[in-house]
XYZ file of N, CA, C and O in Angstrom:
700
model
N 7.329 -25.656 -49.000
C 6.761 -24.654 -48.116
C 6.100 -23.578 -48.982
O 6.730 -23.200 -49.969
N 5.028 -23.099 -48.752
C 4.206 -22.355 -49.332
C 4.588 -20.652 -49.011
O 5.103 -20.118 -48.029
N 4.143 -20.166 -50.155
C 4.793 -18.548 -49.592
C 4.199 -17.862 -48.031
O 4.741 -17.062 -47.268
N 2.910 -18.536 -47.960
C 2.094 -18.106 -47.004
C 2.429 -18.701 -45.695
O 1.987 -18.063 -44.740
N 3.252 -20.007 -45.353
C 4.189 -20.356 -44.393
C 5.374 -19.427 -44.149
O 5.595 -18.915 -43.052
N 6.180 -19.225 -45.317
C 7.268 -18.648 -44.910
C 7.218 -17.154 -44.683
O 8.264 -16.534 -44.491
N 5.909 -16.485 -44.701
C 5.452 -15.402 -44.538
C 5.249 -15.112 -42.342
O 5.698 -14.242 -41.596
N 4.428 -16.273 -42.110
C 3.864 -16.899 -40.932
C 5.451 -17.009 -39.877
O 5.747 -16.735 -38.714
N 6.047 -17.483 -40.897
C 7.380 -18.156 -39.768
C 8.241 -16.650 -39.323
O 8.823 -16.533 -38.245
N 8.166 -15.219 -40.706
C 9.035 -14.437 -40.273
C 8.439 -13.778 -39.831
O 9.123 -12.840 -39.422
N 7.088 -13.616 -39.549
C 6.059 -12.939 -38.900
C 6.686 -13.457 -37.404
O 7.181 -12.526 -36.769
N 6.737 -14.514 -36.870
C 6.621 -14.908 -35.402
C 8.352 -14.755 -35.255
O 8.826 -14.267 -34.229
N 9.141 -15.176 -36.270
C 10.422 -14.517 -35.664
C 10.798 -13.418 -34.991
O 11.440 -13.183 -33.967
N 10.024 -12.566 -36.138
C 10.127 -10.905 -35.577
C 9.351 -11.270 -34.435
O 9.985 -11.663 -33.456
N 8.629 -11.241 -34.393
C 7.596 -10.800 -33.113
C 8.123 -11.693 -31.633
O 7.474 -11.619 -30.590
N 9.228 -12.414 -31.748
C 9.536 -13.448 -30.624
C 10.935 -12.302 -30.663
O 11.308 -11.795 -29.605
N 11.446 -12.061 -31.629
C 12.839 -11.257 -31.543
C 12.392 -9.702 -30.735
O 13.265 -9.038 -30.176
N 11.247 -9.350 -30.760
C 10.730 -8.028 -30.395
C 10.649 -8.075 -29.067
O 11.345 -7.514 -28.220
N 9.368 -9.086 -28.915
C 9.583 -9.528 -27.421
C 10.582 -10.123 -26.393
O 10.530 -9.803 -25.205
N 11.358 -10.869 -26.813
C 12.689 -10.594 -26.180
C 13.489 -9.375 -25.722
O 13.850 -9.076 -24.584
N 13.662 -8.797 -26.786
C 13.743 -7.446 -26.093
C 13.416 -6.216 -25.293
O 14.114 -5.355 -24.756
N 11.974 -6.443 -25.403
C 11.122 -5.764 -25.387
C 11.090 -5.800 -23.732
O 11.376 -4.895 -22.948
N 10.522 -7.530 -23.391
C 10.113 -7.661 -21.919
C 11.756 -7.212 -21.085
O 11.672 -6.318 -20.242
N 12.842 -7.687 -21.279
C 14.228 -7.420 -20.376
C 13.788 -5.612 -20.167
O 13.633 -5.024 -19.096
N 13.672 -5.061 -21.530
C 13.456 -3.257 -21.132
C 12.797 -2.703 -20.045
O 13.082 -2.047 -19.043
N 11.303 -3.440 -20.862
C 9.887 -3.196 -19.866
C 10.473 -3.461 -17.986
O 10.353 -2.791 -16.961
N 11.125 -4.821 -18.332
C 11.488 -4.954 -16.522
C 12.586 -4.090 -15.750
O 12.938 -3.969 -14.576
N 12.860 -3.688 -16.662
C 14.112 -2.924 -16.445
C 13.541 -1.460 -16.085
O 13.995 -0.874 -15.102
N 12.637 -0.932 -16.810
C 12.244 0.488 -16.899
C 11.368 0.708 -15.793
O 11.181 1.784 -15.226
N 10.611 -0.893 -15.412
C 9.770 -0.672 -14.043
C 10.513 -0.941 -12.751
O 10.012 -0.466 -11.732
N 11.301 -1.427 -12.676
C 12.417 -1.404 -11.500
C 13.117 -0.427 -11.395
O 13.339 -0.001 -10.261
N 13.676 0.223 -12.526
C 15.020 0.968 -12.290
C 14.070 2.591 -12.461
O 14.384 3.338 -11.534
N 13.395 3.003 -13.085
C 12.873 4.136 -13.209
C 10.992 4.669 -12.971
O 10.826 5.885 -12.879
N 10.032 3.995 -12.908
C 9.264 4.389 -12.387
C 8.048 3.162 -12.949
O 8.011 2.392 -13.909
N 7.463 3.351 -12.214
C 6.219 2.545 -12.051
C 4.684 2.798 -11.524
O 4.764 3.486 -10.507
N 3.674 2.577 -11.757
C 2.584 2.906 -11.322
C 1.845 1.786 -10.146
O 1.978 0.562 -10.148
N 0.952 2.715 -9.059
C 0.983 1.954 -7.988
C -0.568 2.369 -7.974
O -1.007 3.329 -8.608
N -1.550 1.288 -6.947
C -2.487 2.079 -6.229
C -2.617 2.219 -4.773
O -2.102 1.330 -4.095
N -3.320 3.344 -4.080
C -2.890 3.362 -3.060
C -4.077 2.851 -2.379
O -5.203 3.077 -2.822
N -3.792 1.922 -0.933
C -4.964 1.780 -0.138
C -5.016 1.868 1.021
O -3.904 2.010 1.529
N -6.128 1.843 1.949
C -5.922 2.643 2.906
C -6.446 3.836 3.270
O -6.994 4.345 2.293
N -6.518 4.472 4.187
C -6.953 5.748 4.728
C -5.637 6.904 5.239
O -5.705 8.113 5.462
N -4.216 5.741 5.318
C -2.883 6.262 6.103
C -2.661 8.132 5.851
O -2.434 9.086 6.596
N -2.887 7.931 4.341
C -2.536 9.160 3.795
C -3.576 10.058 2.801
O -3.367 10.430 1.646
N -4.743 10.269 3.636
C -5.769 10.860 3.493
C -5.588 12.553 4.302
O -5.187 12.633 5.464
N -5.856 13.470 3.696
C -6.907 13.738 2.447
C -6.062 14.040 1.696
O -6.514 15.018 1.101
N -4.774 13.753 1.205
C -4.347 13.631 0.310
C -3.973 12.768 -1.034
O -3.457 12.983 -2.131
N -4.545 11.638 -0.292
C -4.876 10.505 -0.900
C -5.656 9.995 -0.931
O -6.297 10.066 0.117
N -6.239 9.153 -1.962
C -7.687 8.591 -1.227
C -8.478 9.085 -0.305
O -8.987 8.481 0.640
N -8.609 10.582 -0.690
C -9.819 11.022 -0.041
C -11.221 10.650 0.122
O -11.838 9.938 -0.670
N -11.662 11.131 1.116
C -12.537 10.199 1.916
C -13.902 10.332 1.185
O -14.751 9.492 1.485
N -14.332 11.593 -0.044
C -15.458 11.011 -0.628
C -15.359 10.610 -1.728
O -16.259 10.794 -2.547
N -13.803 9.707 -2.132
C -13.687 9.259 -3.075
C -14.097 7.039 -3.013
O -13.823 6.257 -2.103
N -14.582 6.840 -3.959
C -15.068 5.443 -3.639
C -13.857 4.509 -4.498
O -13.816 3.283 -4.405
N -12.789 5.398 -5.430
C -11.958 4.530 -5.920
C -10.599 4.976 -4.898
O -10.384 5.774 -3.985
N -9.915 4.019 -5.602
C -8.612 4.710 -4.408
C -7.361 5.020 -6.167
O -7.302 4.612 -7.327
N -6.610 5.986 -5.237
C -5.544 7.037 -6.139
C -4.301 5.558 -6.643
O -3.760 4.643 -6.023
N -4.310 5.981 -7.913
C -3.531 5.461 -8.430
C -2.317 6.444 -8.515
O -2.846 7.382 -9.112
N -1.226 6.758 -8.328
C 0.444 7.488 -7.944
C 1.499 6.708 -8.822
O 2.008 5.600 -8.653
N 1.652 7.621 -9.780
C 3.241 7.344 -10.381
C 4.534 7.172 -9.331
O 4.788 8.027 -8.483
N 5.380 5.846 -9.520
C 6.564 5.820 -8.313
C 7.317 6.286 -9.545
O 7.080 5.972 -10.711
N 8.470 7.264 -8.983
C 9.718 6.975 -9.712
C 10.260 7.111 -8.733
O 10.187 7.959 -7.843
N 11.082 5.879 -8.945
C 12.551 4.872 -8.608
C 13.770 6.135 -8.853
O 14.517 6.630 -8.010
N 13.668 6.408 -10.182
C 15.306 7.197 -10.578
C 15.580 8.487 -9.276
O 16.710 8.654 -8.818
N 14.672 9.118 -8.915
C 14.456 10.063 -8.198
C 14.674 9.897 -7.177
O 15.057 10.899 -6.571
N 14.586 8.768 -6.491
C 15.914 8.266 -5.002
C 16.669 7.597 -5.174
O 17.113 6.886 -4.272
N 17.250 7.557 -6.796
C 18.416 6.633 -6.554
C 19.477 6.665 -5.572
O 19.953 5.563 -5.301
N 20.012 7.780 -4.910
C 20.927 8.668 -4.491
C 20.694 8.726 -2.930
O 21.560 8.893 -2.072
N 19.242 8.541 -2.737
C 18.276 8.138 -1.362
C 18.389 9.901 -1.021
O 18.506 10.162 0.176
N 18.361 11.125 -2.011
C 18.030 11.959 -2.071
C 16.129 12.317 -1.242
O 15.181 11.720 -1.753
N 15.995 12.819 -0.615
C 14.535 13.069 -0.140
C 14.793 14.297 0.415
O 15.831 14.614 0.996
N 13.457 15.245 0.153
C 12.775 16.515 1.187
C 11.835 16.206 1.582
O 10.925 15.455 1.232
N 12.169 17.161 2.813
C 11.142 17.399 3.816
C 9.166 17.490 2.933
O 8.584 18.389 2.326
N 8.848 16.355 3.247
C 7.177 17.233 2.511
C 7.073 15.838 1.406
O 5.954 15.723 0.906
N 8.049 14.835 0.998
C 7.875 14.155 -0.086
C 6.842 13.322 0.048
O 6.626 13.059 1.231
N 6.056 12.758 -0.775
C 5.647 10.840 -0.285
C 6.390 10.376 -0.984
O 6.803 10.981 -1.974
N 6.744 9.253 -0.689
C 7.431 8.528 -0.935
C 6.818 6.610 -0.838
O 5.946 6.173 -0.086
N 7.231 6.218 -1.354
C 7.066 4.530 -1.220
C 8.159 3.715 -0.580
O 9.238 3.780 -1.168
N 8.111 2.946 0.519
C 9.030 2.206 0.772
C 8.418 1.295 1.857
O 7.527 1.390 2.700
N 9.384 0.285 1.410
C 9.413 -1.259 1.926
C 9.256 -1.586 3.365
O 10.270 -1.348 4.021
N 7.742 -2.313 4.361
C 7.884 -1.845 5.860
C 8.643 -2.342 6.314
O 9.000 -3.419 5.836
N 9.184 -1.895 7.294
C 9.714 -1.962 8.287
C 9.628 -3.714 9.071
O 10.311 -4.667 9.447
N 8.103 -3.139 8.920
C 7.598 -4.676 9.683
C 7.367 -6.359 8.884
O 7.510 -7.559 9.119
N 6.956 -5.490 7.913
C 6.907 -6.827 6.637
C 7.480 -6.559 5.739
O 7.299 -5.404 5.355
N 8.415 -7.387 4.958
C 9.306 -6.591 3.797
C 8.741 -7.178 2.745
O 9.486 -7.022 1.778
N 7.618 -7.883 2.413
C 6.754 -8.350 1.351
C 5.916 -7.391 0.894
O 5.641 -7.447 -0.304
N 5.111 -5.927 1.991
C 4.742 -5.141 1.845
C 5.477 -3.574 1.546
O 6.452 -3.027 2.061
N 4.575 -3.168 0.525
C 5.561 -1.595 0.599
C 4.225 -0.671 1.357
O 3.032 -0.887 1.571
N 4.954 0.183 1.546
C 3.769 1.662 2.309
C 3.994 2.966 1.857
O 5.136 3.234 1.482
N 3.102 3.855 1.816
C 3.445 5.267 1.137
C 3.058 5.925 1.858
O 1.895 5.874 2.257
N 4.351 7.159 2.442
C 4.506 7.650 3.293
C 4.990 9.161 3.252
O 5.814 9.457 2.387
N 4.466 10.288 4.264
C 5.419 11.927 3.594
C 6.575 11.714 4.637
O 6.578 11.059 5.680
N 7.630 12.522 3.994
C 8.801 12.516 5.008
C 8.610 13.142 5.627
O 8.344 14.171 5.006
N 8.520 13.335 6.859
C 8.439 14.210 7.979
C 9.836 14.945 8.348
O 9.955 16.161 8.497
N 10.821 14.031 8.461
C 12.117 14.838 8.907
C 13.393 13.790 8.161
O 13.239 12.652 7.717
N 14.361 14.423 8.200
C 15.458 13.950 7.443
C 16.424 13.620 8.724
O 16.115 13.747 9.909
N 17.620 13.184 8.211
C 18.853 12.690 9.136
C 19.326 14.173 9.678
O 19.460 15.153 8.946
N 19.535 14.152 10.991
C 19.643 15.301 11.984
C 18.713 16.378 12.447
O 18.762 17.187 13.374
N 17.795 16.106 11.437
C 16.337 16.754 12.438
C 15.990 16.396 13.776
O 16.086 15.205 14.072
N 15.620 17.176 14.600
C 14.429 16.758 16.001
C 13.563 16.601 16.109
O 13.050 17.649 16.502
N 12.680 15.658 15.993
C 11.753 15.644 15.870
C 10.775 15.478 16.791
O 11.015 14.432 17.394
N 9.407 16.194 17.355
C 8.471 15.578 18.122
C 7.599 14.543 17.903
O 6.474 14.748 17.448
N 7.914 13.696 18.118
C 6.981 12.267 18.247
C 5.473 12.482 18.390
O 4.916 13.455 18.899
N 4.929 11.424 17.862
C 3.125 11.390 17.965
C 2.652 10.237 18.817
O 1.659 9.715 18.311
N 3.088 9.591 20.093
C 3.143 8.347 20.420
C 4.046 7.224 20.372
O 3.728 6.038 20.447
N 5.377 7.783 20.218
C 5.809 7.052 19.650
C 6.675 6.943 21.568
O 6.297 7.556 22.567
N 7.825 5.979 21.458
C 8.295 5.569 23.046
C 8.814 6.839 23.260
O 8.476 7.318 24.343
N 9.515 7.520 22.585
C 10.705 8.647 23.133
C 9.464 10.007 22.396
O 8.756 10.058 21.390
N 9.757 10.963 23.597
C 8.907 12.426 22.791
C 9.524 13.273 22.003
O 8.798 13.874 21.211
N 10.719 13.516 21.983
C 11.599 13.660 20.563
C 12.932 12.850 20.262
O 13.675 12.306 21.079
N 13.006 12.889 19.353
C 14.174 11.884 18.350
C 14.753 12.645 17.307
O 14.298 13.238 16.329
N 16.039 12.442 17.850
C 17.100 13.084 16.323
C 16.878 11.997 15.559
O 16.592 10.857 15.927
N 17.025 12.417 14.487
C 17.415 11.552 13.071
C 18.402 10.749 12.860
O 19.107 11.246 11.982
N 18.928 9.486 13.315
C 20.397 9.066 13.099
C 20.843 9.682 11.335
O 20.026 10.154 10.544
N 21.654 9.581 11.198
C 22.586 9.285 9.637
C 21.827 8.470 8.920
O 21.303 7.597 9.612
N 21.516 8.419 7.549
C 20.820 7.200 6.524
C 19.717 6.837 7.207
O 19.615 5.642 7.484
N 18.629 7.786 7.640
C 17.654 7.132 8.116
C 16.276 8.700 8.146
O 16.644 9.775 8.620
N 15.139 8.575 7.713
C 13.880 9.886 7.825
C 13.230 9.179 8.742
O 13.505 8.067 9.192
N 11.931 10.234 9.110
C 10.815 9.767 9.802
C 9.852 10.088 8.562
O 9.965 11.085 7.850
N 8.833 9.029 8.411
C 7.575 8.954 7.659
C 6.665 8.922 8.799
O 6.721 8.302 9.861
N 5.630 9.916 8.215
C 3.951 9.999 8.988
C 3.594 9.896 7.326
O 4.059 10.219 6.233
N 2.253 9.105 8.032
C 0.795 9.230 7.273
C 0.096 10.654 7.569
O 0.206 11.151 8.690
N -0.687 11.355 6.456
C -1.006 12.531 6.241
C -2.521 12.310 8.014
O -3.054 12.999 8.883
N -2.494 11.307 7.657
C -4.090 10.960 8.239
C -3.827 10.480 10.310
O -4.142 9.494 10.977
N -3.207 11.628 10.595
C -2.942 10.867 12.197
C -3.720 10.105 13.017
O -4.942 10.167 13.151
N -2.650 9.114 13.759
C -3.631 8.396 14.012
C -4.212 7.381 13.447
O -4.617 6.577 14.287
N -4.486 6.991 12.030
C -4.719 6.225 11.585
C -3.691 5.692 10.381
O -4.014 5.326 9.251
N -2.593 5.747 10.860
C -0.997 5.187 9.780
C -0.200 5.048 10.479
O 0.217 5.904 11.260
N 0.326 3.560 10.317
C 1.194 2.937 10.939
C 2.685 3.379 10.407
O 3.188 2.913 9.385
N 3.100 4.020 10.969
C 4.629 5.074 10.794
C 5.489 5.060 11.790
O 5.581 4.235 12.699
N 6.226 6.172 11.552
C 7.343 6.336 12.132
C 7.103 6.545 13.681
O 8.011 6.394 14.498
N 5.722 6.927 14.049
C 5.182 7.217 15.405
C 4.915 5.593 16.018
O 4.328 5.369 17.076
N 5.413 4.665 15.216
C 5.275 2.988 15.699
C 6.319 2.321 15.719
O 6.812 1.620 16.602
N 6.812 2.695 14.167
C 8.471 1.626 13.845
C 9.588 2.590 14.228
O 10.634 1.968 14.417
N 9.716 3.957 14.413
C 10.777 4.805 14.702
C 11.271 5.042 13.822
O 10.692 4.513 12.874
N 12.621 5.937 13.357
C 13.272 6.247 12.658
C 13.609 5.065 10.729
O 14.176 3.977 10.636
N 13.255 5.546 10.087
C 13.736 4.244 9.124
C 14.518 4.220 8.161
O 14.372 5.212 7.448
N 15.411 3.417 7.766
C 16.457 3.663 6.984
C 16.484 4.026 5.530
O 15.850 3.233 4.833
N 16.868 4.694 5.100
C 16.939 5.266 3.333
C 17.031 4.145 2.691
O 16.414 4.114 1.626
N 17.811 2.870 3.105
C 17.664 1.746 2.233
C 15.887 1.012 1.918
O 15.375 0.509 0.918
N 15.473 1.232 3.065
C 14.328 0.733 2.416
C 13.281 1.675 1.689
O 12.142 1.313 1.397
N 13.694 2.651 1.492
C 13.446 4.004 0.446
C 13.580 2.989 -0.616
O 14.550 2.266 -0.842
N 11.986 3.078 -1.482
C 11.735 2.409 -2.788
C 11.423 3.422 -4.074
O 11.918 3.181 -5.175
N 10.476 4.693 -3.827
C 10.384 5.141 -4.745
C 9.855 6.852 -4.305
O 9.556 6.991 -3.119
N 9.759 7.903 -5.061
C 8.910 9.402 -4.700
C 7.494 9.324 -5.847
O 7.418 9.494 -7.064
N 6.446 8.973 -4.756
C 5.351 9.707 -5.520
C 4.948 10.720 -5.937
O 4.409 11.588 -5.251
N 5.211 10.781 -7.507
C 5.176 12.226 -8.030
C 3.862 12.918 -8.889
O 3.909 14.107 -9.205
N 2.615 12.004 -9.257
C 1.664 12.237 -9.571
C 0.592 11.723 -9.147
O 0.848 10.623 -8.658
N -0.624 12.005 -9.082
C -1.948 11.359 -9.288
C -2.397 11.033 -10.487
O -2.923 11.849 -11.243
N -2.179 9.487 -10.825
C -2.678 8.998 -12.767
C -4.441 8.793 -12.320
O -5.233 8.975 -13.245
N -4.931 8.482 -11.155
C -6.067 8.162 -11.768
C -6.778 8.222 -10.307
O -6.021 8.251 -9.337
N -8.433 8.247 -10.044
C -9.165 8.831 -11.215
C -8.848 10.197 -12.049
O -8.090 11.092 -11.675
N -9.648 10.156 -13.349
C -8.892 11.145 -13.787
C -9.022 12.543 -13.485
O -8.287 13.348 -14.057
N -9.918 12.936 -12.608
C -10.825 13.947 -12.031
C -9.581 14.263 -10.836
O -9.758 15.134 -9.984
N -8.617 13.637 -10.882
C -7.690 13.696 -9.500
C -6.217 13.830 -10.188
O -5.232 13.828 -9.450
N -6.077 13.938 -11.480
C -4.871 14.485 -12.303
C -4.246 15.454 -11.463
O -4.726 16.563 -11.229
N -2.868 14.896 -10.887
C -2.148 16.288 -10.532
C -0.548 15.856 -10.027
O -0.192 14.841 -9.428
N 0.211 16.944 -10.474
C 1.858 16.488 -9.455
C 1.731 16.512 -8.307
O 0.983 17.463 -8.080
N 2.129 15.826 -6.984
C 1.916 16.213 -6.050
C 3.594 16.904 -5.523
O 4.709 16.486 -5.838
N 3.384 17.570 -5.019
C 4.074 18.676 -4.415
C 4.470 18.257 -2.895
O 3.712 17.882 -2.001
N 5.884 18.432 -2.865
C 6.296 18.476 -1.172
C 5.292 19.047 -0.543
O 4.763 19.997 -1.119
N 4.861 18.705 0.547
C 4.288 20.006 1.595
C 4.414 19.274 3.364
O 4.179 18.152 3.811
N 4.818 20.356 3.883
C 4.394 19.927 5.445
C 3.767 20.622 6.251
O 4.067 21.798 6.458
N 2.839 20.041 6.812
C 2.108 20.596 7.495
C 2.292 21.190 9.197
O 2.473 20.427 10.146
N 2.168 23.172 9.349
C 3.032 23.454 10.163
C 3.126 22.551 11.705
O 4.121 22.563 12.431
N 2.246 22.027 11.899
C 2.790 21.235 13.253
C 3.474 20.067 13.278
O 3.715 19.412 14.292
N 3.958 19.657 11.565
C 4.619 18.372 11.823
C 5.936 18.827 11.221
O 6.565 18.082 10.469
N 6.426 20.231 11.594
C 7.875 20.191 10.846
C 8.734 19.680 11.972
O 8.317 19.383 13.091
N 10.347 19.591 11.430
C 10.901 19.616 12.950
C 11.520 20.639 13.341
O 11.642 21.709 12.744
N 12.154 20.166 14.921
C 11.816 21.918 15.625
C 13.066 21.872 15.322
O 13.375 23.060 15.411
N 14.362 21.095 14.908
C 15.650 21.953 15.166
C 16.592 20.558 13.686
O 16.631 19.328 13.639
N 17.126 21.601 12.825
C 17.927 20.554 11.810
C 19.360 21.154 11.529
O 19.642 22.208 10.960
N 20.321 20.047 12.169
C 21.778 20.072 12.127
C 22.227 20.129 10.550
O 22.013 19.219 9.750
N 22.776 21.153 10.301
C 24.013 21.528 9.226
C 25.435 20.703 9.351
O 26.549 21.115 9.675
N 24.907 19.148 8.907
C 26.271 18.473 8.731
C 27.367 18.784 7.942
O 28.372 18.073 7.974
C-alpha cells in the first residue's frame, strides 16, 4: 500500500466517523430545538407574506420554546392540522385555556377554552382556515413558536407577540 492510499483510507475514516455523528446531531437539533420553515399562503398576512412581497417569509421554528406547550396570547406558532396531520399551519394564538372567546363564524358565537387546548386565527380574516373552522385545538399538536423572519433579507426581524384589539378575549379564568 502506498503512502498516498493509506493517506486516502484515513481521510474517509474520519470523514465517515464525522458524519456519523454529525447527521444523529443535525436530526436531533432540527426536531428537538429549532428549525427553519417557509411560509405559504395569504392565512397570515400582513404579517407574513405580505402582499407586495413576490417571495414568501422564511420563519425560524423553535421547538425548545413549547416544549412545556407554554404559549401567549399574540404568539405564531406552527402546528400540525387539525384536518390533515401530514400538513403543519402557522398560526397567532388568539386565546389560551379558559379564555372566552368571540368566534368569527365559527358554529358557537363564543367558546371557553377547554384545558390543553388555544384558539389559532390567521392574521388575514377570512382568508385562514383556523380555529373559526376546526374549533378549539389541542397543545399537543403545538409543533413549534415562530420567532424570526430569516428571509428575504429586507424582512430581518423577531417577531413579537401582538394581538390585535378586536381579537383579544373578553373574559380569562385564573385557574
Amino acid at each position: 500500500m502506498t503512502k498516498m492510499q493509506g493517506f486516502g483510507r484515513k481521510y474517509i475514516k474520519a470523514f465517515l466517523k464525522g458524519f456519523f455523528v454529525a447527521v444523529p446531531v443535525t436530526v436531533t437539533f432540527l426536531d428537538r430545538v429549532a428549525c427553519i420553515a417557509r411560509v405559504e399562503g395569504t392565512s397570515m398576512q400582513p404579517s407574513l407574506n405580505p402582499m407586495e412581497q413576490q417571495v414568501s417569509d422564511i420563519v425560524l421554528l423553535n421547538h425548545w420554546s413549547v416544549r412545556n406547550y407554554e404559549v401567549q396570547h399574540g404568539d405564531i406558532v406552527s402546528l400540525v392540522s387539525p384536518r390533515n396531520p401530514e400538513q403543519k399551519i402557522i398560526k397567532r394564538v388568539i386565546a389560551i385555556e379558559g379564555d372566552i372567546i368571540k368566534t368569527l363564524g365559527y358554529k358557537k358565537k363564543y367558546v371557553k377554552i377547554p384545558h390543553g387546548h388555544i384558539w389559532v386565527e390567521g392574521d388575514h380574516h377570512g382568508h385562514s382556515f383556523d380555529s373559526n373552522a376546526f374549533g378549539p385545538i389541542s397543545l399537543g399538536l403545538l409543533h413549534a413558536r415562530a420567532t424570526h423572519i430569516l428571509w428575504p433579507p429586507e424582512r430581518w426581524q423577531k417577531l413579537q407577540p401582538k394581538l390585535f384589539p378586536e381579537r383579544q378575549a373578553l373574559q380569562h379564568d385564573q385557574e
